[in-house]
PDB file of C-alpha atoms in Angstrom:
ATOM      1  CA  MET A   1      -2.270  13.796  20.882  1.00  0.00           C
ATOM      2  CA  SER A   2      -5.409  11.940  21.702  1.00  0.00           C
ATOM      3  CA  THR A   3      -5.437   8.281  21.506  1.00  0.00           C
ATOM      4  CA  TRP A   4      -7.403   6.187  19.413  1.00  0.00           C
ATOM      5  CA  THR A   5      -8.709   3.331  21.568  1.00  0.00           C
ATOM      6  CA  SER A   6      -9.533   0.940  19.090  1.00  0.00           C
ATOM      7  CA  SER A   7      -6.764  -0.849  16.581  1.00  0.00           C
ATOM      8  CA  ALA A   8      -8.755  -3.406  14.688  1.00  0.00           C
ATOM      9  CA  PRO A   9      -9.984  -1.273  11.670  1.00  0.00           C
ATOM     10  CA  LEU A  10      -6.702   0.470  11.793  1.00  0.00           C
ATOM     11  CA  LEU A  11      -4.506  -3.116  11.697  1.00  0.00           C
ATOM     12  CA  PHE A  12      -6.633  -3.768   8.638  1.00  0.00           C
ATOM     13  CA  ALA A  13      -6.064  -0.991   6.991  1.00  0.00           C
ATOM     14  CA  ILE A  14      -2.295  -0.859   6.996  1.00  0.00           C
ATOM     15  CA  GLY A  15      -2.071  -4.570   6.970  1.00  0.00           C
ATOM     16  CA  LEU A  16       0.437  -6.187   5.128  1.00  0.00           C
ATOM     17  CA  LEU A  17       0.080  -7.157   1.807  1.00  0.00           C
ATOM     18  CA  GLY A  18      -0.509 -11.099   1.095  1.00  0.00           C
ATOM     19  CA  CYS A  19       1.770 -12.896  -0.561  1.00  0.00           C
ATOM     20  CA  GLY A  20       0.831 -15.052  -2.878  1.00  0.00           C
ATOM     21  CA  PRO A  21       1.813 -16.718  -6.483  1.00  0.00           C
ATOM     22  CA  GLY A  22       0.424 -13.412  -7.938  1.00  0.00           C
ATOM     23  CA  VAL A  23       3.375 -11.452  -6.495  1.00  0.00           C
ATOM     24  CA  ASP A  24       6.170 -13.164  -8.902  1.00  0.00           C
ATOM     25  CA  VAL A  25       3.673 -12.791 -12.163  1.00  0.00           C
ATOM     26  CA  GLY A  26       2.712  -8.991 -10.994  1.00  0.00           C
ATOM     27  CA  LEU A  27       6.266  -7.700 -10.796  1.00  0.00           C
ATOM     28  CA  GLY A  28       7.495  -9.506 -14.037  1.00  0.00           C
ATOM     29  CA  SER A  29       8.393 -13.085 -13.974  1.00  0.00           C
ATOM     30  CA  ALA A  30       7.801 -15.095 -17.065  1.00  0.00           C
ATOM     31  CA  GLY A  31       4.469 -16.856 -17.048  1.00  0.00           C
ATOM     32  CA  ALA A  32       2.505 -19.065 -19.581  1.00  0.00           C
ATOM     33  CA  SER A  33       2.552 -18.239 -23.538  1.00  0.00           C
ATOM     34  CA  PHE A  34      -0.878 -17.326 -23.522  1.00  0.00           C
ATOM     35  CA  THR A  35      -2.206 -13.859 -23.122  1.00  0.00           C
ATOM     36  CA  ARG A  36      -5.574 -12.540 -20.813  1.00  0.00           C
ATOM     37  CA  SER A  37      -7.133  -9.146 -20.181  1.00  0.00           C
ATOM     38  CA  VAL A  38      -6.137  -7.014 -16.951  1.00  0.00           C
ATOM     39  CA  PRO A  39      -7.720  -4.346 -16.202  1.00  0.00           C
ATOM     40  CA  ASP A  40      -5.755  -0.713 -15.062  1.00  0.00           C
ATOM     41  CA  ARG A  41      -8.406   0.301 -12.392  1.00  0.00           C
ATOM     42  CA  ILE A  42     -11.056  -1.406  -9.971  1.00  0.00           C
ATOM     43  CA  THR A  43     -13.928  -0.086  -7.897  1.00  0.00           C
ATOM     44  CA  VAL A  44     -14.381  -1.329  -4.304  1.00  0.00           C
ATOM     45  CA  ALA A  45     -15.379  -1.016  -1.147  1.00  0.00           C
ATOM     46  CA  GLY A  46     -19.672  -1.135  -2.110  1.00  0.00           C
ATOM     47  CA  ASP A  47     -18.162   0.629  -5.112  1.00  0.00           C
ATOM     48  CA  SER A  48     -17.366   3.838  -4.073  1.00  0.00           C
ATOM     49  CA  VAL A  49     -13.399   3.515  -3.957  1.00  0.00           C
ATOM     50  CA  VAL A  50     -11.507   3.872  -6.948  1.00  0.00           C
ATOM     51  CA  VAL A  51      -7.959   2.034  -7.239  1.00  0.00           C
ATOM     52  CA  ALA A  52      -6.259   3.198 -10.341  1.00  0.00           C
ATOM     53  CA  GLY A  53      -2.286   2.828 -10.173  1.00  0.00           C
ATOM     54  CA  PRO A  54       0.520   5.047 -11.919  1.00  0.00           C
ATOM     55  CA  PRO A  55       1.133   4.503 -15.909  1.00  0.00           C
ATOM     56  CA  GLY A  56       2.298   0.448 -16.683  1.00  0.00           C
ATOM     57  CA  TYR A  57       0.096  -0.889 -13.226  1.00  0.00           C
ATOM     58  CA  CYS A  58      -2.371  -3.450 -13.912  1.00  0.00           C
ATOM     59  CA  VAL A  59      -4.896  -4.785 -10.869  1.00  0.00           C
ATOM     60  CA  ASP A  60      -4.072  -8.873 -10.034  1.00  0.00           C
ATOM     61  CA  THR A  61      -7.724  -9.864  -9.868  1.00  0.00           C
ATOM     62  CA  SER A  62      -6.657 -13.322  -8.268  1.00  0.00           C
ATOM     63  CA  LEU A  63      -4.506 -11.413  -5.159  1.00  0.00           C
ATOM     64  CA  THR A  64      -7.136  -8.767  -4.869  1.00  0.00           C
ATOM     65  CA  ARG A  65     -10.388  -8.801  -1.684  1.00  0.00           C
ATOM     66  CA  ASP A  66     -12.620  -6.936  -2.024  1.00  0.00           C
ATOM     67  CA  ARG A  67     -15.315  -7.097   1.348  1.00  0.00           C
ATOM     68  CA  GLY A  68     -18.027  -4.943   0.066  1.00  0.00           C
ATOM     69  CA  ALA A  69     -17.026  -1.991   3.223  1.00  0.00           C
ATOM     70  CA  ASP A  70     -13.539  -2.605   2.674  1.00  0.00           C
ATOM     71  CA  ALA A  71     -10.969  -3.505   0.340  1.00  0.00           C
ATOM     72  CA  PHE A  72      -7.295  -4.705  -0.636  1.00  0.00           C
ATOM     73  CA  VAL A  73      -6.292  -3.991  -3.827  1.00  0.00           C
ATOM     74  CA  LEU A  74      -2.724  -5.465  -5.616  1.00  0.00           C
ATOM     75  CA  LEU A  75      -1.193  -3.872  -8.546  1.00  0.00           C
ATOM     76  CA  GLY A  76       1.743  -5.234 -10.949  1.00  0.00           C
ATOM     77  CA  SER A  77       3.455  -4.555 -14.954  1.00  0.00           C
ATOM     78  CA  CYS A  78       0.122  -4.674 -17.198  1.00  0.00           C
ATOM     79  CA  ALA A  79       2.713  -6.466 -18.965  1.00  0.00           C
ATOM     80  CA  ALA A  80       3.570  -9.516 -16.404  1.00  0.00           C
ATOM     81  CA  LEU A  81      -0.239 -10.016 -15.505  1.00  0.00           C
ATOM     82  CA  ALA A  82      -1.412 -10.347 -19.486  1.00  0.00           C
ATOM     83  CA  ARG A  83       1.652 -12.618 -20.110  1.00  0.00           C
ATOM     84  CA  ASP A  84       2.095  -9.821 -22.623  1.00  0.00           C
ATOM     85  CA  ASP A  85       5.310  -8.537 -24.254  1.00  0.00           C
ATOM     86  CA  GLY A  86       3.709  -5.624 -25.614  1.00  0.00           C
ATOM     87  CA  ALA A  87       1.644  -4.145 -23.152  1.00  0.00           C
ATOM     88  CA  ASP A  88       2.759  -1.197 -20.959  1.00  0.00           C
ATOM     89  CA  ARG A  89       5.504  -1.785 -18.088  1.00  0.00           C
ATOM     90  CA  PRO A  90       5.784   0.518 -15.257  1.00  0.00           C
ATOM     91  CA  ASP A  91       9.207   2.426 -15.335  1.00  0.00           C
ATOM     92  CA  LEU A  92       9.563   0.982 -11.925  1.00  0.00           C
ATOM     93  CA  PRO A  93       9.324  -3.199 -10.889  1.00  0.00           C
ATOM     94  CA  ALA A  94       7.440  -2.946  -8.214  1.00  0.00           C
ATOM     95  CA  ILE A  95       4.586  -4.126  -6.593  1.00  0.00           C
ATOM     96  CA  LEU A  96       1.772  -1.491  -5.218  1.00  0.00           C
ATOM     97  CA  THR A  97      -1.138  -2.173  -2.606  1.00  0.00           C
ATOM     98  CA  VAL A  98      -3.786  -0.477  -1.311  1.00  0.00           C
ATOM     99  CA  SER A  99      -6.077  -1.264   1.781  1.00  0.00           C
ATOM    100  CA  ILE A 100      -8.979   0.301   2.287  1.00  0.00           C
ATOM    101  CA  SER A 101     -11.341   0.393   5.950  1.00  0.00           C
ATOM    102  CA  GLU A 102     -14.967   0.360   5.995  1.00  0.00           C
ATOM    103  CA  VAL A 103     -16.039   3.885   6.996  1.00  0.00           C
ATOM    104  CA  LEU A 104     -15.536   4.868  10.481  1.00  0.00           C
ATOM    105  CA  GLU A 105     -16.799   7.513  12.213  1.00  0.00           C
ATOM    106  CA  SER A 106     -14.029   6.977  14.878  1.00  0.00           C
ATOM    107  CA  ALA A 107     -11.735   8.049  11.638  1.00  0.00           C
ATOM    108  CA  GLN A 108     -13.124  11.576  11.773  1.00  0.00           C
ATOM    109  CA  ALA A 109     -11.570  12.262  15.079  1.00  0.00           C
ATOM    110  CA  MET A 110      -8.316  10.616  14.035  1.00  0.00           C
ATOM    111  CA  SER A 111      -4.911  12.948  13.843  1.00  0.00           C
ATOM    112  CA  LEU A 112      -2.006  12.062  11.933  1.00  0.00           C
ATOM    113  CA  ASP A 113      -0.082  12.345  15.117  1.00  0.00           C
ATOM    114  CA  ASP A 114      -2.678   9.556  16.152  1.00  0.00           C
ATOM    115  CA  LEU A 115      -1.487   7.616  12.856  1.00  0.00           C
ATOM    116  CA  GLU A 116       1.913   8.126  13.708  1.00  0.00           C
ATOM    117  CA  ALA A 117       1.686   7.127  17.108  1.00  0.00           C
ATOM    118  CA  PHE A 118       0.504   3.724  16.271  1.00  0.00           C
ATOM    119  CA  ALA A 119       2.080   3.514  13.221  1.00  0.00           C
ATOM    120  CA  VAL A 120       5.604   3.567  15.201  1.00  0.00           C
ATOM    121  CA  SER A 121       4.141   1.351  18.183  1.00  0.00           C
ATOM    122  CA  PRO A 122       4.640  -2.653  18.574  1.00  0.00           C
ATOM    123  CA  THR A 123       1.692  -3.179  17.547  1.00  0.00           C
ATOM    124  CA  GLY A 124       1.924  -1.496  14.609  1.00  0.00           C
ATOM    125  CA  ARG A 125       5.106  -2.715  13.322  1.00  0.00           C
ATOM    126  CA  ALA A 126       3.303  -6.532  14.276  1.00  0.00           C
ATOM    127  CA  ALA A 127       0.570  -5.156  11.624  1.00  0.00           C
ATOM    128  CA  PHE A 128       3.632  -4.439   9.223  1.00  0.00           C
ATOM    129  CA  SER A 129       5.256  -7.877   9.615  1.00  0.00           C
ATOM    130  CA  ARG A 130       5.036 -10.540   7.045  1.00  0.00           C
ATOM    131  CA  ASP A 131       5.066 -13.377  10.327  1.00  0.00           C
ATOM    132  CA  GLY A 132       4.085 -10.460  12.494  1.00  0.00           C
ATOM    133  CA  THR A 133       6.346 -10.701  14.673  1.00  0.00           C
ATOM    134  CA  GLU A 134       6.819  -6.482  15.530  1.00  0.00           C
ATOM    135  CA  ALA A 135      10.945  -7.007  16.505  1.00  0.00           C
ATOM    136  CA  ASN A 136      11.511  -7.829  12.683  1.00  0.00           C
ATOM    137  CA  VAL A 137       9.929  -4.707  11.513  1.00  0.00           C
ATOM    138  CA  THR A 138      12.005  -1.257  11.708  1.00  0.00           C
ATOM    139  CA  ILE A 139      10.120   1.811  10.792  1.00  0.00           C
ATOM    140  CA  ASP A 140      13.285   3.526   8.820  1.00  0.00           C
ATOM    141  CA  THR A 141      11.769   6.968   8.133  1.00  0.00           C
ATOM    142  CA  VAL A 142       8.679   8.757   8.801  1.00  0.00           C
ATOM    143  CA  PHE A 143       7.132  11.831   8.204  1.00  0.00           C
ATOM    144  CA  VAL A 144       3.968  13.958   7.119  1.00  0.00           C
ATOM    145  CA  GLU A 145       3.176  15.527   3.967  1.00  0.00           C
ATOM    146  CA  LYS A 146       0.116  16.494   2.572  1.00  0.00           C
ATOM    147  CA  GLY A 147      -1.964  16.141   4.982  1.00  0.00           C
ATOM    148  CA  THR A 148      -0.202  12.029   4.340  1.00  0.00           C
ATOM    149  CA  LEU A 149       1.631  10.207   6.814  1.00  0.00           C
ATOM    150  CA  VAL A 150       4.698   8.595   4.955  1.00  0.00           C
ATOM    151  CA  LEU A 151       6.957   5.568   6.152  1.00  0.00           C
ATOM    152  CA  GLN A 152       9.744   3.831   4.829  1.00  0.00           C
ATOM    153  CA  VAL A 153      10.055   0.401   6.344  1.00  0.00           C
ATOM    154  CA  THR A 154      12.103  -2.545   6.974  1.00  0.00           C
ATOM    155  CA  ASP A 155      10.529  -6.152   7.325  1.00  0.00           C
ATOM    156  CA  THR A 156      13.018  -8.959   7.383  1.00  0.00           C
ATOM    157  CA  GLY A 157      10.357 -11.451   9.219  1.00  0.00           C
ATOM    158  CA  GLY A 158       9.986 -14.337   6.460  1.00  0.00           C
ATOM    159  CA  ARG A 159      13.030 -13.520   4.364  1.00  0.00           C
ATOM    160  CA  ASP A 160      13.636 -16.877   3.424  1.00  0.00           C
ATOM    161  CA  THR A 161      10.523 -17.292   2.148  1.00  0.00           C
ATOM    162  CA  SER A 162       9.449 -14.834   0.395  1.00  0.00           C
ATOM    163  CA  PRO A 163       9.852 -12.796  -2.862  1.00  0.00           C
ATOM    164  CA  LEU A 164       9.566  -9.449  -1.295  1.00  0.00           C
ATOM    165  CA  GLY A 165      12.341  -6.534  -0.825  1.00  0.00           C
ATOM    166  CA  ASP A 166      12.496  -6.084   3.228  1.00  0.00           C
ATOM    167  CA  THR A 167      12.121  -1.993   2.538  1.00  0.00           C
ATOM    168  CA  TYR A 168       9.484   0.062   1.080  1.00  0.00           C
ATOM    169  CA  TRP A 169       7.772   2.578   1.266  1.00  0.00           C
ATOM    170  CA  ARG A 170       3.792   3.054   2.938  1.00  0.00           C
ATOM    171  CA  SER A 171       1.376   6.092   3.057  1.00  0.00           C
ATOM    172  CA  ILE A 172      -1.565   6.153   5.318  1.00  0.00           C
ATOM    173  CA  PHE A 173      -4.577   8.727   5.483  1.00  0.00           C
ATOM    174  CA  ILE A 174      -7.835   9.373   6.015  1.00  0.00           C
ATOM    175  CA  ALA A 175     -10.688   9.873   3.998  1.00  0.00           C
ATOM    176  CA  ASP A 176     -14.145  10.377   3.477  1.00  0.00           C
ATOM    177  CA  GLY A 177     -14.308   8.467   7.454  1.00  0.00           C
ATOM    178  CA  ARG A 178     -12.054   5.797   6.061  1.00  0.00           C
ATOM    179  CA  VAL A 179      -8.438   4.656   6.706  1.00  0.00           C
ATOM    180  CA  ILE A 180      -6.460   4.492   3.612  1.00  0.00           C
ATOM    181  CA  SER A 181      -2.591   2.720   3.243  1.00  0.00           C
ATOM    182  CA  ALA A 182      -0.806   2.704   0.112  1.00  0.00           C
ATOM    183  CA  ALA A 183       2.227   0.455  -0.828  1.00  0.00           C
ATOM    184  CA  VAL A 184       5.216   0.444  -3.084  1.00  0.00           C
ATOM    185  CA  VAL A 185       7.266  -2.639  -2.623  1.00  0.00           C
ATOM    186  CA  GLY A 186      10.149  -4.109  -4.448  1.00  0.00           C
ATOM    187  CA  HIS A 187      11.157  -7.815  -5.433  1.00  0.00           C
ATOM    188  CA  VAL A 188      14.123  -8.719  -3.174  1.00  0.00           C
ATOM    189  CA  ASP A 189      15.852  -9.051  -7.112  1.00  0.00           C
ATOM    190  CA  HIS A 190      14.926  -5.715  -7.529  1.00  0.00           C
ATOM    191  CA  PRO A 191      15.404  -3.574  -4.964  1.00  0.00           C
ATOM    192  CA  LEU A 192      13.375  -0.007  -4.216  1.00  0.00           C
ATOM    193  CA  GLY A 193      15.972   2.863  -4.797  1.00  0.00           C
ATOM    194  CA  ALA A 194      14.931   4.877  -1.931  1.00  0.00           C
ATOM    195  CA  ASP A 195      14.102   8.165  -4.442  1.00  0.00           C
ATOM    196  CA  ALA A 196      12.154   5.950  -6.805  1.00  0.00           C
ATOM    197  CA  GLY A 197      10.242   4.406  -4.403  1.00  0.00           C
ATOM    198  CA  LEU A 198       8.964   7.481  -2.927  1.00  0.00           C
ATOM    199  CA  ASP A 199       8.820   9.319  -5.938  1.00  0.00           C
ATOM    200  CA  THR A 200       6.181   5.885  -6.717  1.00  0.00           C
ATOM    201  CA  LEU A 201       4.230   6.627  -3.627  1.00  0.00           C
ATOM    202  CA  ARG A 202       3.851  10.619  -3.908  1.00  0.00           C
ATOM    203  CA  THR A 203       2.216   9.840  -7.983  1.00  0.00           C
ATOM    204  CA  PHE A 204       0.405   6.710  -6.744  1.00  0.00           C
ATOM    205  CA  THR A 205      -0.842   8.537  -3.296  1.00  0.00           C
ATOM    206  CA  ALA A 206      -1.826  11.680  -5.505  1.00  0.00           C
ATOM    207  CA  GLN A 207      -4.067   9.284  -7.903  1.00  0.00           C
ATOM    208  CA  LEU A 208      -5.741   7.576  -5.731  1.00  0.00           C
ATOM    209  CA  ILE A 209      -6.853  11.396  -3.984  1.00  0.00           C
ATOM    210  CA  ASP A 210      -7.419  12.044  -7.464  1.00  0.00           C
ATOM    211  CA  GLU A 211      -9.746   9.729  -8.536  1.00  0.00           C
ATOM    212  CA  ASN A 212     -11.995   9.586  -6.025  1.00  0.00           C
ATOM    213  CA  GLY A 213     -12.406  13.097  -5.207  1.00  0.00           C
ATOM    214  CA  ALA A 214     -11.156  12.571  -1.863  1.00  0.00           C
ATOM    215  CA  THR A 215      -9.589  15.384   0.703  1.00  0.00           C
ATOM    216  CA  ARG A 216      -7.208  14.455   2.933  1.00  0.00           C
ATOM    217  CA  SER A 217      -6.516  16.365   6.219  1.00  0.00           C
ATOM    218  CA  SER A 218      -4.551  20.155   5.725  1.00  0.00           C
ATOM    219  CA  GLU A 219      -2.939  18.545   9.451  1.00  0.00           C
ATOM    220  CA  GLU A 220       1.104  18.934   8.751  1.00  0.00           C
ATOM    221  CA  ALA A 221       3.825  18.176  11.055  1.00  0.00           C
ATOM    222  CA  PRO A 222       7.511  18.981  10.585  1.00  0.00           C
ATOM    223  CA  VAL A 223       9.344  16.334   8.350  1.00  0.00           C
TER     224      VAL A 223
END
């Protein structure tokens, strides 16, 4: 297994989603009585990456961060974000996030073994933690399918203050020199079923690939 010695870009790319006031809105909590327009897709990272979710999910622009070369996008229920009961709702009430790194020359040489080694390491687990404490994070499941590293993660940090559920699904893959990480996270009051969360992650990840014509590594590892 090769070793990727610079962890800072990967730390950003798989960094935990931000927990702000828009999280509750995206999960479908009650909002103001007026409606607003919300997009179902967005182009970020220097207009080079399109992010769109499965049906019923829209972009929460208030919690999306586009830094030019890299980006973070959060998606939630279109009906909740638009404050419109007539708008589309997803089959699974969840938050979807995507972290996109800048183009990295080192990413081209990275293997899925490198990604897995980093993700399960103390530094990687700290990157998943709401409070930056690796001891609060457990990697429950990890496997590779279709050139993508898939993880089920449990994070107990910040449990008293976060509206997000402890256990969620995340995928990490390399596409066109970028490290891209997608996550599906449930609400504490709407925990993710294991199968439903994984199915949504698979759909979301495949859509990211299709939208951008990206090619993932064909490298596979045993499940």
